[in-house]
mmCIF file of C-alpha atoms in Angstrom:
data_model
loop_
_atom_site.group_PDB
_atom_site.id
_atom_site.type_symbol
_atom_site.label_atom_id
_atom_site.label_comp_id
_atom_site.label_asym_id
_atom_site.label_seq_id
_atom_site.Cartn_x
_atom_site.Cartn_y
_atom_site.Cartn_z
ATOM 1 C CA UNK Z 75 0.000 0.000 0.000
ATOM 2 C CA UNK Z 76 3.245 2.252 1.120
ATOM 3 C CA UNK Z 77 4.642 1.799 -2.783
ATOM 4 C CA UNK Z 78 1.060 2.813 -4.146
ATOM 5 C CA UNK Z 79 0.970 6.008 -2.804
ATOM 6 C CA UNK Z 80 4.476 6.926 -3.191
ATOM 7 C CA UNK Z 81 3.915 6.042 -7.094
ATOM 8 C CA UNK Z 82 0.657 8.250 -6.873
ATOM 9 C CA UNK Z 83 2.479 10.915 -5.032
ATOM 10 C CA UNK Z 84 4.947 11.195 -7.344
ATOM 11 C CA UNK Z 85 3.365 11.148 -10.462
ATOM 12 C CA UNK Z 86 1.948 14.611 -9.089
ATOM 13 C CA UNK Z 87 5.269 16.141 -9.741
ATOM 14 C CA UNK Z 88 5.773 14.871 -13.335
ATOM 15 C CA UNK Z 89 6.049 18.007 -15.320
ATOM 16 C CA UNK Z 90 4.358 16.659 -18.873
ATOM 17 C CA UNK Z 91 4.427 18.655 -22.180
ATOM 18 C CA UNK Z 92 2.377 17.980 -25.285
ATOM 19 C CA UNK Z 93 2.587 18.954 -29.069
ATOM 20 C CA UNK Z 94 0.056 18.252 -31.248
ATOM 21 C CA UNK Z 95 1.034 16.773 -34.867
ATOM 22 C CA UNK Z 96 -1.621 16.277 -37.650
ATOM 23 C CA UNK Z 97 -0.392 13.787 -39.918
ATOM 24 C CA UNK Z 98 2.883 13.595 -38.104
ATOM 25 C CA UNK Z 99 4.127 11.243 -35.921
ATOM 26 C CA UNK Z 100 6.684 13.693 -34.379
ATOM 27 C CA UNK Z 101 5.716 17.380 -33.944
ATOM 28 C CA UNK Z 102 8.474 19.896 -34.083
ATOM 29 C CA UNK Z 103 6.176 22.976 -32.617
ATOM 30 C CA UNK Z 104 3.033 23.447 -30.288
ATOM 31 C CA UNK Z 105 1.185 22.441 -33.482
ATOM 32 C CA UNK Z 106 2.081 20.742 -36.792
ATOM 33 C CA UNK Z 107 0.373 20.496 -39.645
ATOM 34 C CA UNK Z 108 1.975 17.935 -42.687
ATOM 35 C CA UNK Z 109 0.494 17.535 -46.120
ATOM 36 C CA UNK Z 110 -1.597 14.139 -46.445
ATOM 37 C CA UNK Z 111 -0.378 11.346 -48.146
ATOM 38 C CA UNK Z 112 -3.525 10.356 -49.843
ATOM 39 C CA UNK Z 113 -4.030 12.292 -53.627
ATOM 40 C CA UNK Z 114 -8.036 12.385 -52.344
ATOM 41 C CA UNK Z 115 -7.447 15.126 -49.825
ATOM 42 C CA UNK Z 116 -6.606 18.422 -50.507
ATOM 43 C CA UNK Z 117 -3.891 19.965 -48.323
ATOM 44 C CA UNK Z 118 -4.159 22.945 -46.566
ATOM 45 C CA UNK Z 119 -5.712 24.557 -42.962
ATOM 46 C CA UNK Z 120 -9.064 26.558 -43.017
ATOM 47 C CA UNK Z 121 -9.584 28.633 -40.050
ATOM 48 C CA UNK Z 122 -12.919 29.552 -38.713
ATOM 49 C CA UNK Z 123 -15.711 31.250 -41.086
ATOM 50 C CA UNK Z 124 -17.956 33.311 -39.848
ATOM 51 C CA UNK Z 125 -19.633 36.797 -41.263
ATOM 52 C CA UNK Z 126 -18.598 40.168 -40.173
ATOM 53 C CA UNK Z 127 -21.980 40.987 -38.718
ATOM 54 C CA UNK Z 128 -21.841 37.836 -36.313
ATOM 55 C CA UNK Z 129 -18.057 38.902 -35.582
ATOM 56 C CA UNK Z 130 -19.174 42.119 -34.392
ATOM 57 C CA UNK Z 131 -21.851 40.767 -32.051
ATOM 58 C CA UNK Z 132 -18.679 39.583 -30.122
ATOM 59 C CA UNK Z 133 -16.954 42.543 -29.850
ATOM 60 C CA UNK Z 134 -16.451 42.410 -26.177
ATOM 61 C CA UNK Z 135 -15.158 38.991 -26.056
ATOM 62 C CA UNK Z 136 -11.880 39.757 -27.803
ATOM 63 C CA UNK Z 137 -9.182 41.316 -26.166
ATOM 64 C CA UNK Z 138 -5.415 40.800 -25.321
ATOM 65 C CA UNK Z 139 -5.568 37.420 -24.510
ATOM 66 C CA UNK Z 140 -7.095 36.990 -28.310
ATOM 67 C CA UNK Z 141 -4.263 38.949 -29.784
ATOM 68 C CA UNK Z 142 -3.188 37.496 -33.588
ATOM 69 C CA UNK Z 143 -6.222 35.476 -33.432
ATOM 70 C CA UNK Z 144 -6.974 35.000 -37.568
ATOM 71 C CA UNK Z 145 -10.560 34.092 -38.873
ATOM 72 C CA UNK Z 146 -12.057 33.955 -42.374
ATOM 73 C CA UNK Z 147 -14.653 36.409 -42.984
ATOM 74 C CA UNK Z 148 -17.331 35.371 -45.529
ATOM 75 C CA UNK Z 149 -19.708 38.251 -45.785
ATOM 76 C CA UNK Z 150 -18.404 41.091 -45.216
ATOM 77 C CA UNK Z 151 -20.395 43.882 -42.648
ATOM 78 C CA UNK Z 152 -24.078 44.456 -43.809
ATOM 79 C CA UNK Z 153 -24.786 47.201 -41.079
ATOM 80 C CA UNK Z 154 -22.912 49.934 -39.579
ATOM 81 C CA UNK Z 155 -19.382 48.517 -37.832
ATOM 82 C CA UNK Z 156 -17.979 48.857 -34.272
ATOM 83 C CA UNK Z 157 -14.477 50.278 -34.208
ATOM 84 C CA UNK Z 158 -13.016 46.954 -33.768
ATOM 85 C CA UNK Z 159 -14.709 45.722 -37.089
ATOM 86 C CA UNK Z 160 -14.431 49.042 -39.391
ATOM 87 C CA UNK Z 161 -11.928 47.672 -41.656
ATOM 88 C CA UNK Z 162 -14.630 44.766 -42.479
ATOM 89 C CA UNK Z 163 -15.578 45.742 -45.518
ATOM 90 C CA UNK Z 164 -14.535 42.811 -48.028
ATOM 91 C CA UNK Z 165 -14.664 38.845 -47.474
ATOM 92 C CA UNK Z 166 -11.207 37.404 -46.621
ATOM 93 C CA UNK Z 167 -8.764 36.744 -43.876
ATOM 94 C CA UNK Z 168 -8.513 38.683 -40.716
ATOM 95 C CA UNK Z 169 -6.071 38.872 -38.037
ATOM 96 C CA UNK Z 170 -7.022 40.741 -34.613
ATOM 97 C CA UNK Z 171 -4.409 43.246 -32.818
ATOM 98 C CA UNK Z 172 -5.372 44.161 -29.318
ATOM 99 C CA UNK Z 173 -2.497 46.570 -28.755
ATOM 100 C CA UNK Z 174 -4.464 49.012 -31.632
ATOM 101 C CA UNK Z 175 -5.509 52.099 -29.944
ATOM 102 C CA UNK Z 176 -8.348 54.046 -31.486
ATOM 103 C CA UNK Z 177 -8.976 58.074 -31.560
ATOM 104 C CA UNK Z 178 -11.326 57.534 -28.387
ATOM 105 C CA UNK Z 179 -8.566 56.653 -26.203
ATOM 106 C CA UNK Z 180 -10.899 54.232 -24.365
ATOM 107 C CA UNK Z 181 -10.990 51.628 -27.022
ATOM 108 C CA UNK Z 182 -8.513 49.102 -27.890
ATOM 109 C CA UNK Z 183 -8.550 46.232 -30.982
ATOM 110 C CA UNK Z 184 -9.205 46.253 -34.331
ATOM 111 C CA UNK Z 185 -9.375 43.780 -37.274
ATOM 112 C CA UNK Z 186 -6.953 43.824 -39.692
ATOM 113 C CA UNK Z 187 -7.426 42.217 -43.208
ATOM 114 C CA UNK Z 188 -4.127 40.313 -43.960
ATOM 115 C CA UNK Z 189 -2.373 40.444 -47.073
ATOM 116 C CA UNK Z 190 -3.611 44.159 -47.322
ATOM 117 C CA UNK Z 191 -2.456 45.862 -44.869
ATOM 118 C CA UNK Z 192 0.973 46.013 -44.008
ATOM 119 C CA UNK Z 193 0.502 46.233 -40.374
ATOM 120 C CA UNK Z 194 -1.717 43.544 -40.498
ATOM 121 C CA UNK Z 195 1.477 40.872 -38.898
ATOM 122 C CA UNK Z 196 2.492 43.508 -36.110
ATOM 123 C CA UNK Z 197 0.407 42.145 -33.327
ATOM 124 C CA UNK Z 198 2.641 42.232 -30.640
ATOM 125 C CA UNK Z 199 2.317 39.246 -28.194
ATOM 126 C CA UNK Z 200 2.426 39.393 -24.553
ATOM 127 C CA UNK Z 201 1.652 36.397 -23.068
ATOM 128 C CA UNK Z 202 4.298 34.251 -22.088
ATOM 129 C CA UNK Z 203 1.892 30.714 -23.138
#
């Protein structure tokens, strides 16, 4: 019963670490994504889609801890835009930098469309995950 516990007790103080490899047996990074072997399946990674109108509606949800977060907007803004989704105005990718400080002074983020606007890869991050 002694050696039980002692194996319990120290399997608390195992410090694991995990990657994540899609169609890898080895990951080199926090997440890795290889090509498929199989002709059938296309390659590539599609982020989440979702319209600019139903992106705005979660506004408040997105701050620094959701800094260089990328989506794929569909339909771009039918109504009138918040400051964080101004630059909405097209379908395409999006990547979101918290650190953006508007005219206000009171409101930070902002959606950036990538490969448009040079800025668009600045986000700065500051978490140390």
């Amino acid at each position: 019963m002694k050696t039980i516990y002692f194996l319990i007790f120290g399997l608390l103080f195992i410090n694991i670490k995990s990657q994540i490899g899609i169609n890898t047996p080895k990951p080199l990074a926090n997440l890795e994504v290889h090509k498929s072997t199989l002709p059938t399946i296309p390659d590539g990674i599609i982020p989440p889609r979702t319209t600019a109108d139903s992106l705005k509606l979660k506004d408040q949800l997105y701050g620094t801890a959701q800094n260089g977060t990328f989506i794929q907007i569909v339909t771009p803004l039918a109504s009138s835009s918040s400051l964080k989704t101004q630059n909405m105005t097209s379908s395409g990718y999006y990547i979101y930098d918290a650190h953006y400080t508007h005219t206000d002074k009171r409101t930070k983020g902002i959606w950036k469309k990538m490969f448009s606007d040079p800025s668009a890869f600045a986000a700065k991050g500051t978490s140390g995950l």
